Coordinates of C-alpha atoms in Angstrom, one line a residue:
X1 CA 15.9 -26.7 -20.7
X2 CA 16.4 -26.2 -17.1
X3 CA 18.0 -22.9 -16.6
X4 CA 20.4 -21.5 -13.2
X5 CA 18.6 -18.2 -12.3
X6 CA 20.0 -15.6 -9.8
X7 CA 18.1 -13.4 -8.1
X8 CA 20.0 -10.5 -6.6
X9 CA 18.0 -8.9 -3.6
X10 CA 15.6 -11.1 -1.1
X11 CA 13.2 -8.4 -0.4
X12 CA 9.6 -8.3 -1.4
X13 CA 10.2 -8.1 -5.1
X14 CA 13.4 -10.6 -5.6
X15 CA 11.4 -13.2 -2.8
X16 CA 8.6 -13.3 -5.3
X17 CA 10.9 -13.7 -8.3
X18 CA 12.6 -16.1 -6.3
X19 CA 9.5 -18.4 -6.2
X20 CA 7.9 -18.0 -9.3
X21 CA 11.1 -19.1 -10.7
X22 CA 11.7 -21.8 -9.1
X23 CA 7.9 -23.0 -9.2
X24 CA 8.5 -23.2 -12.6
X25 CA 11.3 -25.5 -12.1
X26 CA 14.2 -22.9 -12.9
X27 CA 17.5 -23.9 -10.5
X28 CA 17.5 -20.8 -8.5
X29 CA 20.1 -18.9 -6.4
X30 CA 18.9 -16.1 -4.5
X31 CA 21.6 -13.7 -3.1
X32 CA 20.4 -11.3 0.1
X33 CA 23.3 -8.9 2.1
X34 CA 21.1 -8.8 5.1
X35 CA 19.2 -11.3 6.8
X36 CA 15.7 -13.1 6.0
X37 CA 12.7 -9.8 5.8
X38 CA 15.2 -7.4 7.0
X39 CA 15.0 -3.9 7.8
X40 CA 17.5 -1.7 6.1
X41 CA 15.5 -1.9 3.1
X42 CA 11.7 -0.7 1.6
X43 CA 10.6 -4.2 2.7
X44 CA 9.0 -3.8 6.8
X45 CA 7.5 -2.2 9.1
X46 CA 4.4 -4.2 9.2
X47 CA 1.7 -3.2 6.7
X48 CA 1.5 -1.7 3.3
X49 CA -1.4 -0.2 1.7
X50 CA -2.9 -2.5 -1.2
X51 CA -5.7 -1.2 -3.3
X52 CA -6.9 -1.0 -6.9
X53 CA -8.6 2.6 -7.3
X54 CA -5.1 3.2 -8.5
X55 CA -5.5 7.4 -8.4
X56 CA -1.6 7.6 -9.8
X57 CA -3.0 5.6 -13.1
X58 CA -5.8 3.2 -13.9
X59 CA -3.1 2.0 -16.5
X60 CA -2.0 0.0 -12.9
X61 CA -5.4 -1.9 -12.5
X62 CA -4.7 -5.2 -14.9
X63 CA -2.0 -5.6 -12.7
X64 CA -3.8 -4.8 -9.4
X65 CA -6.7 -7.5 -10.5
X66 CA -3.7 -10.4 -10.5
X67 CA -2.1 -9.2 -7.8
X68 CA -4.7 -9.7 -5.7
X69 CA -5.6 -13.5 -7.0
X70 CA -1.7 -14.0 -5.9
X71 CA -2.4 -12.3 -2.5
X72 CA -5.0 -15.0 -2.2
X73 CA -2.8 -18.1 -3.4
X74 CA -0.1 -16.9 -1.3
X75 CA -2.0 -16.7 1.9
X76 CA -3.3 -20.5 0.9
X77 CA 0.0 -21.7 0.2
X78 CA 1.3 -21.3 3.3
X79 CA -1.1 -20.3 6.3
X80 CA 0.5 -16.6 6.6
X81 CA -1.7 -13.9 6.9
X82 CA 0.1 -11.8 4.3
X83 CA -2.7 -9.3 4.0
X84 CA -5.9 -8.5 5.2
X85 CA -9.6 -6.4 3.6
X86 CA -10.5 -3.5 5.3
X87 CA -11.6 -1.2 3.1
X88 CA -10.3 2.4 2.4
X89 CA -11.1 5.6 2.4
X90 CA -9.4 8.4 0.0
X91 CA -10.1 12.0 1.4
X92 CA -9.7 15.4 0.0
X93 CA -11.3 18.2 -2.2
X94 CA -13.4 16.9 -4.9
X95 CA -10.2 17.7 -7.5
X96 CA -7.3 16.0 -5.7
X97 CA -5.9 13.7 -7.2
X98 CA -6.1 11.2 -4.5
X99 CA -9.8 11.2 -4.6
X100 CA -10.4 12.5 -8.7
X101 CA -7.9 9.8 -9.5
X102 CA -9.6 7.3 -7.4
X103 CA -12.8 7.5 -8.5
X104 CA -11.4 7.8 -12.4
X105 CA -10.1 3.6 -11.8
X106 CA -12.9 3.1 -9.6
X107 CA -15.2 4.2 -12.4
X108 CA -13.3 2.7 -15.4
X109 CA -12.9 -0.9 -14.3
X110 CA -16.3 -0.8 -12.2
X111 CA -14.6 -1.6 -8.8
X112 CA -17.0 -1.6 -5.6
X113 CA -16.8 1.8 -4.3
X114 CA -18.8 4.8 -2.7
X115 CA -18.6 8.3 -2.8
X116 CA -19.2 10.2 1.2
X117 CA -19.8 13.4 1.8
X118 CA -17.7 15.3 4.5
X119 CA -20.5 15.0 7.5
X120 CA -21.4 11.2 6.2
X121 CA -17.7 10.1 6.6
X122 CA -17.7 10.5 10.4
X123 CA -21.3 8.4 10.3
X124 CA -19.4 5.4 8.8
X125 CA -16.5 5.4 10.0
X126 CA -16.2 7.1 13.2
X127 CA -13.2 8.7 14.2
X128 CA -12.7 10.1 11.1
X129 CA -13.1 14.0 11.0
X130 CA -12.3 15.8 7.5
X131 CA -13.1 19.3 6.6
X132 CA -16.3 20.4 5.6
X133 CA -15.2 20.9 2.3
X134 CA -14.0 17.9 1.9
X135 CA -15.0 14.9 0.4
X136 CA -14.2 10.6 0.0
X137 CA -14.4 7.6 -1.7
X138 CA -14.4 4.4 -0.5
X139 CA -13.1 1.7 -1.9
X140 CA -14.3 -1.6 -0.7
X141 CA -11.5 -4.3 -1.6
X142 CA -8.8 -2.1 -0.3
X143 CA -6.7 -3.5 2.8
X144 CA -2.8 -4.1 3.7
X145 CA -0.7 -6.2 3.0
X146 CA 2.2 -7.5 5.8
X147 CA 5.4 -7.2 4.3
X148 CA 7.8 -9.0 6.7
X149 CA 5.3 -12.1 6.3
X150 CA 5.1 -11.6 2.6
X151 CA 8.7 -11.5 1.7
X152 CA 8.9 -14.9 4.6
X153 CA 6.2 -16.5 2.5
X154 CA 7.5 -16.0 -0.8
X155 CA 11.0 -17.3 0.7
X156 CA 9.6 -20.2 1.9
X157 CA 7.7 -21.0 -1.0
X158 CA 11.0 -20.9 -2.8
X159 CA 13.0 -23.0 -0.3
X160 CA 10.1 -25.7 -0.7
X161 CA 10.5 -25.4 -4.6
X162 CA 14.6 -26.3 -4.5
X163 CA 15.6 -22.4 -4.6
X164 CA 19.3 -22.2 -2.8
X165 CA 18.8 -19.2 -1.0
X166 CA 21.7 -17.5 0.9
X167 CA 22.2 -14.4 3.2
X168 CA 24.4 -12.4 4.4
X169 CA 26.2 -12.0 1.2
X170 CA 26.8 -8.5 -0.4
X171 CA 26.8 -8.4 -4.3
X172 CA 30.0 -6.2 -5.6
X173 CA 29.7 -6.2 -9.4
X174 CA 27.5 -8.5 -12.0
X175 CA 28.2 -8.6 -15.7
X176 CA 27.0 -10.5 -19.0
X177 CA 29.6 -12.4 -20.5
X178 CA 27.8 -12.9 -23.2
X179 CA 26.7 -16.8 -23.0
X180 CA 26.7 -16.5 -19.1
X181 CA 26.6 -13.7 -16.2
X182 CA 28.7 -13.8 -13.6
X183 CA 27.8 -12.3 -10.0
X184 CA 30.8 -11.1 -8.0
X185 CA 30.2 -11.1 -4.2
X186 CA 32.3 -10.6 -1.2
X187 CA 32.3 -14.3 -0.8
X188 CA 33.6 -15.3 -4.3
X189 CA 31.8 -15.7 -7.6
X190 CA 28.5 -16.9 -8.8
X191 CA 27.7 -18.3 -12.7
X192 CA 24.6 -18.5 -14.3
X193 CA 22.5 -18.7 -17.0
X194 CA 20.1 -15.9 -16.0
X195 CA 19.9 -13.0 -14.0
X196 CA 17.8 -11.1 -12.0
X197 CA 17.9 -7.6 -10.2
X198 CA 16.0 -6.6 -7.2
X199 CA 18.0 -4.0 -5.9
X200 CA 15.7 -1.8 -4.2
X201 CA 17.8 1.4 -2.6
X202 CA 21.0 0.0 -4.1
X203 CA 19.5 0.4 -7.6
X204 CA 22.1 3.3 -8.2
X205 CA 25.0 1.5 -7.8
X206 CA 23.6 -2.3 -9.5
X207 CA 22.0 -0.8 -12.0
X208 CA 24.2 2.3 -12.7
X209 CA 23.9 1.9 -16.7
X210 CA 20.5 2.1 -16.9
X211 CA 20.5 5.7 -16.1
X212 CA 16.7 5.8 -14.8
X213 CA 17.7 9.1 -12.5
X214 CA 16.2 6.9 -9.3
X215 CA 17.0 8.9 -6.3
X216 CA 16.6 7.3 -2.6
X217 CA 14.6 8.9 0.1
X218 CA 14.3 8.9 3.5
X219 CA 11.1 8.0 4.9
X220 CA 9.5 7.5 8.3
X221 CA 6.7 5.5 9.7
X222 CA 5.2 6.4 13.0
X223 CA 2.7 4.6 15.5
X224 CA 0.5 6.6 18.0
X225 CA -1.3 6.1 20.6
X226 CA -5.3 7.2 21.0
X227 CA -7.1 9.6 23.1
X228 CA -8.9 7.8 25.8
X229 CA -12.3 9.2 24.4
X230 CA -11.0 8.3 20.6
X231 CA -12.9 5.2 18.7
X232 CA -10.6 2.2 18.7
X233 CA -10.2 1.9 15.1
X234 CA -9.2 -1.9 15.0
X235 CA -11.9 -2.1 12.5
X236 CA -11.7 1.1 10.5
X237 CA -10.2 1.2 6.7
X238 CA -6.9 2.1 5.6
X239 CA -7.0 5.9 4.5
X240 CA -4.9 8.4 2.1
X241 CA -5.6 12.3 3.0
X242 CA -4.8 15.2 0.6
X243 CA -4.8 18.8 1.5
X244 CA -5.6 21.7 -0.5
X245 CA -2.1 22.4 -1.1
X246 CA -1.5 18.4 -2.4
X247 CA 0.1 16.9 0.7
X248 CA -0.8 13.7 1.3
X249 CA -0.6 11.1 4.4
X250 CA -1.5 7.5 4.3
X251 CA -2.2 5.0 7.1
X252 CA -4.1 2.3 8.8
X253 CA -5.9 1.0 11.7
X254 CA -5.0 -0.5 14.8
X255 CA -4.3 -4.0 13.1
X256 CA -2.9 -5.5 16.2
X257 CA -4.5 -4.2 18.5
X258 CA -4.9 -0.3 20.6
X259 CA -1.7 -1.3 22.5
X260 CA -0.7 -1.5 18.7
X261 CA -1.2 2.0 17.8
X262 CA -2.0 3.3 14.4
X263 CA 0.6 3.6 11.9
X264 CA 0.6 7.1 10.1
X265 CA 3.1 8.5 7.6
X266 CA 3.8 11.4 4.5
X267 CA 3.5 10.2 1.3
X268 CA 6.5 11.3 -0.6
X269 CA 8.0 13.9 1.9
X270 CA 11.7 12.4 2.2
X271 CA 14.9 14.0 1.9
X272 CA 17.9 12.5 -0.2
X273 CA 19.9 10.1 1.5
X274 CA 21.4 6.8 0.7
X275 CA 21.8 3.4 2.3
X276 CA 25.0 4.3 3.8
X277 CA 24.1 8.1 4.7
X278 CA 20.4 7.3 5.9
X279 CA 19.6 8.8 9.3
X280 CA 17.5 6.1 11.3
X281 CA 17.7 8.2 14.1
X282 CA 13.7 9.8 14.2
X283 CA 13.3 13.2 15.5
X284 CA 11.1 15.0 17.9
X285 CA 10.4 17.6 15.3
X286 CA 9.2 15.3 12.5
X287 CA 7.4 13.2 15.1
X288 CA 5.3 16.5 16.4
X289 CA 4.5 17.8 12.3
X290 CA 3.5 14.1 11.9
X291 CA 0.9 14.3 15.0
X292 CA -0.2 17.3 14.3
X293 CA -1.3 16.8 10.3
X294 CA -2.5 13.4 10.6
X295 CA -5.1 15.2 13.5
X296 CA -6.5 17.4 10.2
X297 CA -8.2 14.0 9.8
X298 CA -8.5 12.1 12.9
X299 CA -8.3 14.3 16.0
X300 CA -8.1 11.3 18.0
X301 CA -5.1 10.3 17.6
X302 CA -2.7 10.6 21.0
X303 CA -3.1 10.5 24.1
X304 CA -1.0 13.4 24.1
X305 CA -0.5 16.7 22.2
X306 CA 3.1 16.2 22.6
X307 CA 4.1 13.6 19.8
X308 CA 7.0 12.5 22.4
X309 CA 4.5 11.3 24.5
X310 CA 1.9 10.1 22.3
X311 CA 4.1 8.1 20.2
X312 CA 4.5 4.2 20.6
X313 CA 7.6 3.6 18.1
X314 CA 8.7 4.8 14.8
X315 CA 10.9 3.6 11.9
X316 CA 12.7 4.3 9.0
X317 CA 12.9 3.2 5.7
X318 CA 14.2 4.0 2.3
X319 CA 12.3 5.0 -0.9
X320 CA 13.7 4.5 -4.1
X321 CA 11.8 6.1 -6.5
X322 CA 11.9 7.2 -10.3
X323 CA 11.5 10.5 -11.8
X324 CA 8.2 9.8 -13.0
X325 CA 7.0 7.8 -10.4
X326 CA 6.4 5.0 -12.9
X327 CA 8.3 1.5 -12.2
X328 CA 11.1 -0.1 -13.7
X329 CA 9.8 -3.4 -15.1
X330 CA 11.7 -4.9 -18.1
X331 CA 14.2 -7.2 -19.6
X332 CA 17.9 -5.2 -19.3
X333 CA 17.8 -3.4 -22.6
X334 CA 21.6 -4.3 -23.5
X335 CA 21.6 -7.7 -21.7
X336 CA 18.9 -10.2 -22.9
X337 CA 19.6 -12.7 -20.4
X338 CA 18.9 -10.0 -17.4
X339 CA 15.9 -9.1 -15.9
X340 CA 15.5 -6.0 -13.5
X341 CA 13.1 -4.2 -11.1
X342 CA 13.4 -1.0 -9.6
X343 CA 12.0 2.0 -8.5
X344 CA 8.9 0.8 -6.7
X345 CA 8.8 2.9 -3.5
X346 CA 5.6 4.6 -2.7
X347 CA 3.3 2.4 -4.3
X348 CA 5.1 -0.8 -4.9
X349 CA 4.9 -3.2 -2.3
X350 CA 1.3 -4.1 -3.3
X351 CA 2.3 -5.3 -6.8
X352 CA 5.1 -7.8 -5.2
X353 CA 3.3 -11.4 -6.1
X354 CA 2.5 -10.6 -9.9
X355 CA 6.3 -8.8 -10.5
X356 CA 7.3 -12.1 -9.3
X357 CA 5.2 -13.5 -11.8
X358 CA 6.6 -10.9 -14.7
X359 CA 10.2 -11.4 -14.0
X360 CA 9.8 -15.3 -13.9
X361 CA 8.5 -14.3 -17.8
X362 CA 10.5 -12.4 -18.8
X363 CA 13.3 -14.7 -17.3
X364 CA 12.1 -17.9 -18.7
X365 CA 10.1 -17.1 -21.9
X366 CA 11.4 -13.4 -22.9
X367 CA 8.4 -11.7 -22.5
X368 CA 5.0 -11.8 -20.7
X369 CA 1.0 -11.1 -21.1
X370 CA 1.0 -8.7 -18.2
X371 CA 1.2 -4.9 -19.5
X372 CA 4.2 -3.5 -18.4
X373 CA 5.1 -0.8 -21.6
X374 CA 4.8 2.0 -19.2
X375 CA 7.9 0.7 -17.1
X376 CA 10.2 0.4 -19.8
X377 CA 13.1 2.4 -19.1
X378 CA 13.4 3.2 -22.5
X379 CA 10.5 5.6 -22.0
X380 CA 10.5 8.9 -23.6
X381 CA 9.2 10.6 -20.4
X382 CA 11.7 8.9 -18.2
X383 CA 14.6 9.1 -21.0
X384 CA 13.9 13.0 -21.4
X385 CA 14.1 13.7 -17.3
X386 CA 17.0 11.8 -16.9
X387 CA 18.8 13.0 -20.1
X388 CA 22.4 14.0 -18.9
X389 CA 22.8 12.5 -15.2
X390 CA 25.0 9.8 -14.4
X391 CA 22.2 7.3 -12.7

């Protein structure tokens, strides 16, 4: 039976889900308040890490192994370069967790890697420069994904499938009516047989029942320039960098370019905001820490000691993550015929083709073979943390 699916939320997660649905021959209406691969959202600014040494939890692999088969098909489907192989390199002391954790995947589902010494990682990849007690593994299939291009992919994947996609539209208020669900928007309202939520930093306020405690983050992205003297780095892997003390950067080579700039940025070290209270304004203080820590790696980056001067462009975006880190993945627990998926920021955007893929399941056939029990949001760990608060 042909079923009416809506997906609320055009970003990189509902794009996907927008497609996969309406591959499968699903009559789909996507609904999107901003335009086509915005950026008010978690979805831009040009690349996002994608790997499979998954230091957070090997329990992620399965998932990484079809996610990057859809990478692939997605690239082929349309001629977009949605992401490219470079490599990466995770750096820090032997018991981080961004290197321990890596090489604990690596290990357990026999991915390509190698394991550098502090004084061999400048040999390899020059330009690189971490302490002496330091140490990496590198992980060969790593690379970024473009997320503008991604989500533009996925959309037009879904256009050429039938899906009626439509933007500029704000969602107000959804609800199960119990044979149907009915999507309230500031244009009027919208019946279906199915739903699906992709909500991103609006989780809080679409998904308010679920009470998975997500809190939204601001976050900024920064491009620099290089030191004269400084390698190029067009060629050089993406990297992640822990301290002693557990503070982590990511970031990536020049991938268009020197006049490009590398892109550099905390992981995790946001403060509270929410899409209506988000400062996009980026600040000469945060700029100058930003210069200064991702130096502890590759003292080549800027022209400039003075971050003002050093840096190209910068950008905000929004993080919107659980208490536990772990995703939101599931069928609605008190609504069979709704699908959600939240909570992805920091590590998400790399799993975008195959959620596509699990909500179209879930959607359409009530479950799936992927192995998503650890994003239930019936999960003790995430039901004890959240025990008491209102989202």
């Amino acid at each position: 039976m042909n079923e009416t699916v809506v997906v609320i939320g055009l970003g990189g997660m509902g794009s996907a889900a927008a497609y996969h649905l309406a591959s499968r021959g699903a009559t789909v209406v996507g609904l999107e308040r901003f335009h086509p691969a915005h950026d008010r959202g978690s979805s831009h600014g040009g690349s996002r890490i994608i790997r499979q040494a998954y230091f957070e939890d090997p329990a992620y692999v399965p998932l990484l192994l079809r996610a990057y088969e859809l990478w692939d098909a997605l690239g082929a489907d349309t001629g977009r370069e949605v992401h490219r192989i470079t490599g990466g390199l995770y750096a820090g002391p032997e018991t981080s967790v961004t290197v321990d954790g890596s090489l604990r995947a690596a290990r357990e589902y026999d991915l390509r890697h190698d394991v550098l010494g502090a004084d061999e990682i400048p040999r390899r990849f020059p330009g690189f420069a971490p302490a002496s007690d330091q140490i990496g593994v590198y992980e060969h299939l790593a690379g970024f994904a473009r997320p503008e291009e991604t989500v533009r992919a996925h959309l037009e994947l879904a256009e050429r499938a039938g899906a009626d996609l439509r933007f500029g539209i704000e969602v107000l208020d959804w609800a199960d009516t119990g044979d149907s669900v009915r999507v309230t928007t500031d244009q009027g309202v919208v019946h279906a047989d199915r739903l699906v939520v992709c909500p991103g930093a609006w989780a809080p306020e679409l998904l308010a029942d679920l009470k998975t405690g997500i809190r939204i983050e601001r976050q900024v992205m920064y491009w620099f320039d290089l030191a004269p003297t400084a390698p190029r780095m067009d060629d050089s892997p993406i990297y992640i960098h822990e301290t002693d003390v557990g503070e982590q950067i990511y970031g990536f080579p020049a991938i268009d370019g020197p006049d490009g700039g590398v892109k550099t940025a905390f992981f995790r070290k946001g403060v509270d905001c929410s899409p209506d209270t988000i400062d996009r304004v980026v600040h000469g203080d945060e700029a100058q820490a930003m210069l200064d820590r991702v130096r502890r790696l590759i003292p080549g980056v800027g022209s400039s000691d003075d971050a003002a001067s050093a840096m190209l462009h910068a950008a905000t975006c929004m993080y919107s993550t659980t208490p536990d880190h772990d995703f939101v993945i599931a069928r609605h627990p008190r609504h069979e015929r709704v699908a959600v998926a939240c909570g992805f920021s920091g590590h998400g955007f790399k799993f975008v083709p195959v959620v596509g893929e699990i909500l179209a399941d879930l959607v359409l056939e009530g479950t799936t073979r992927h192995p998503i029990g650890i994003f239930d949001p019936r999960r003790p760990a995430l039901a004890a943390q959240t025990a008491g608060m209102g989202t």
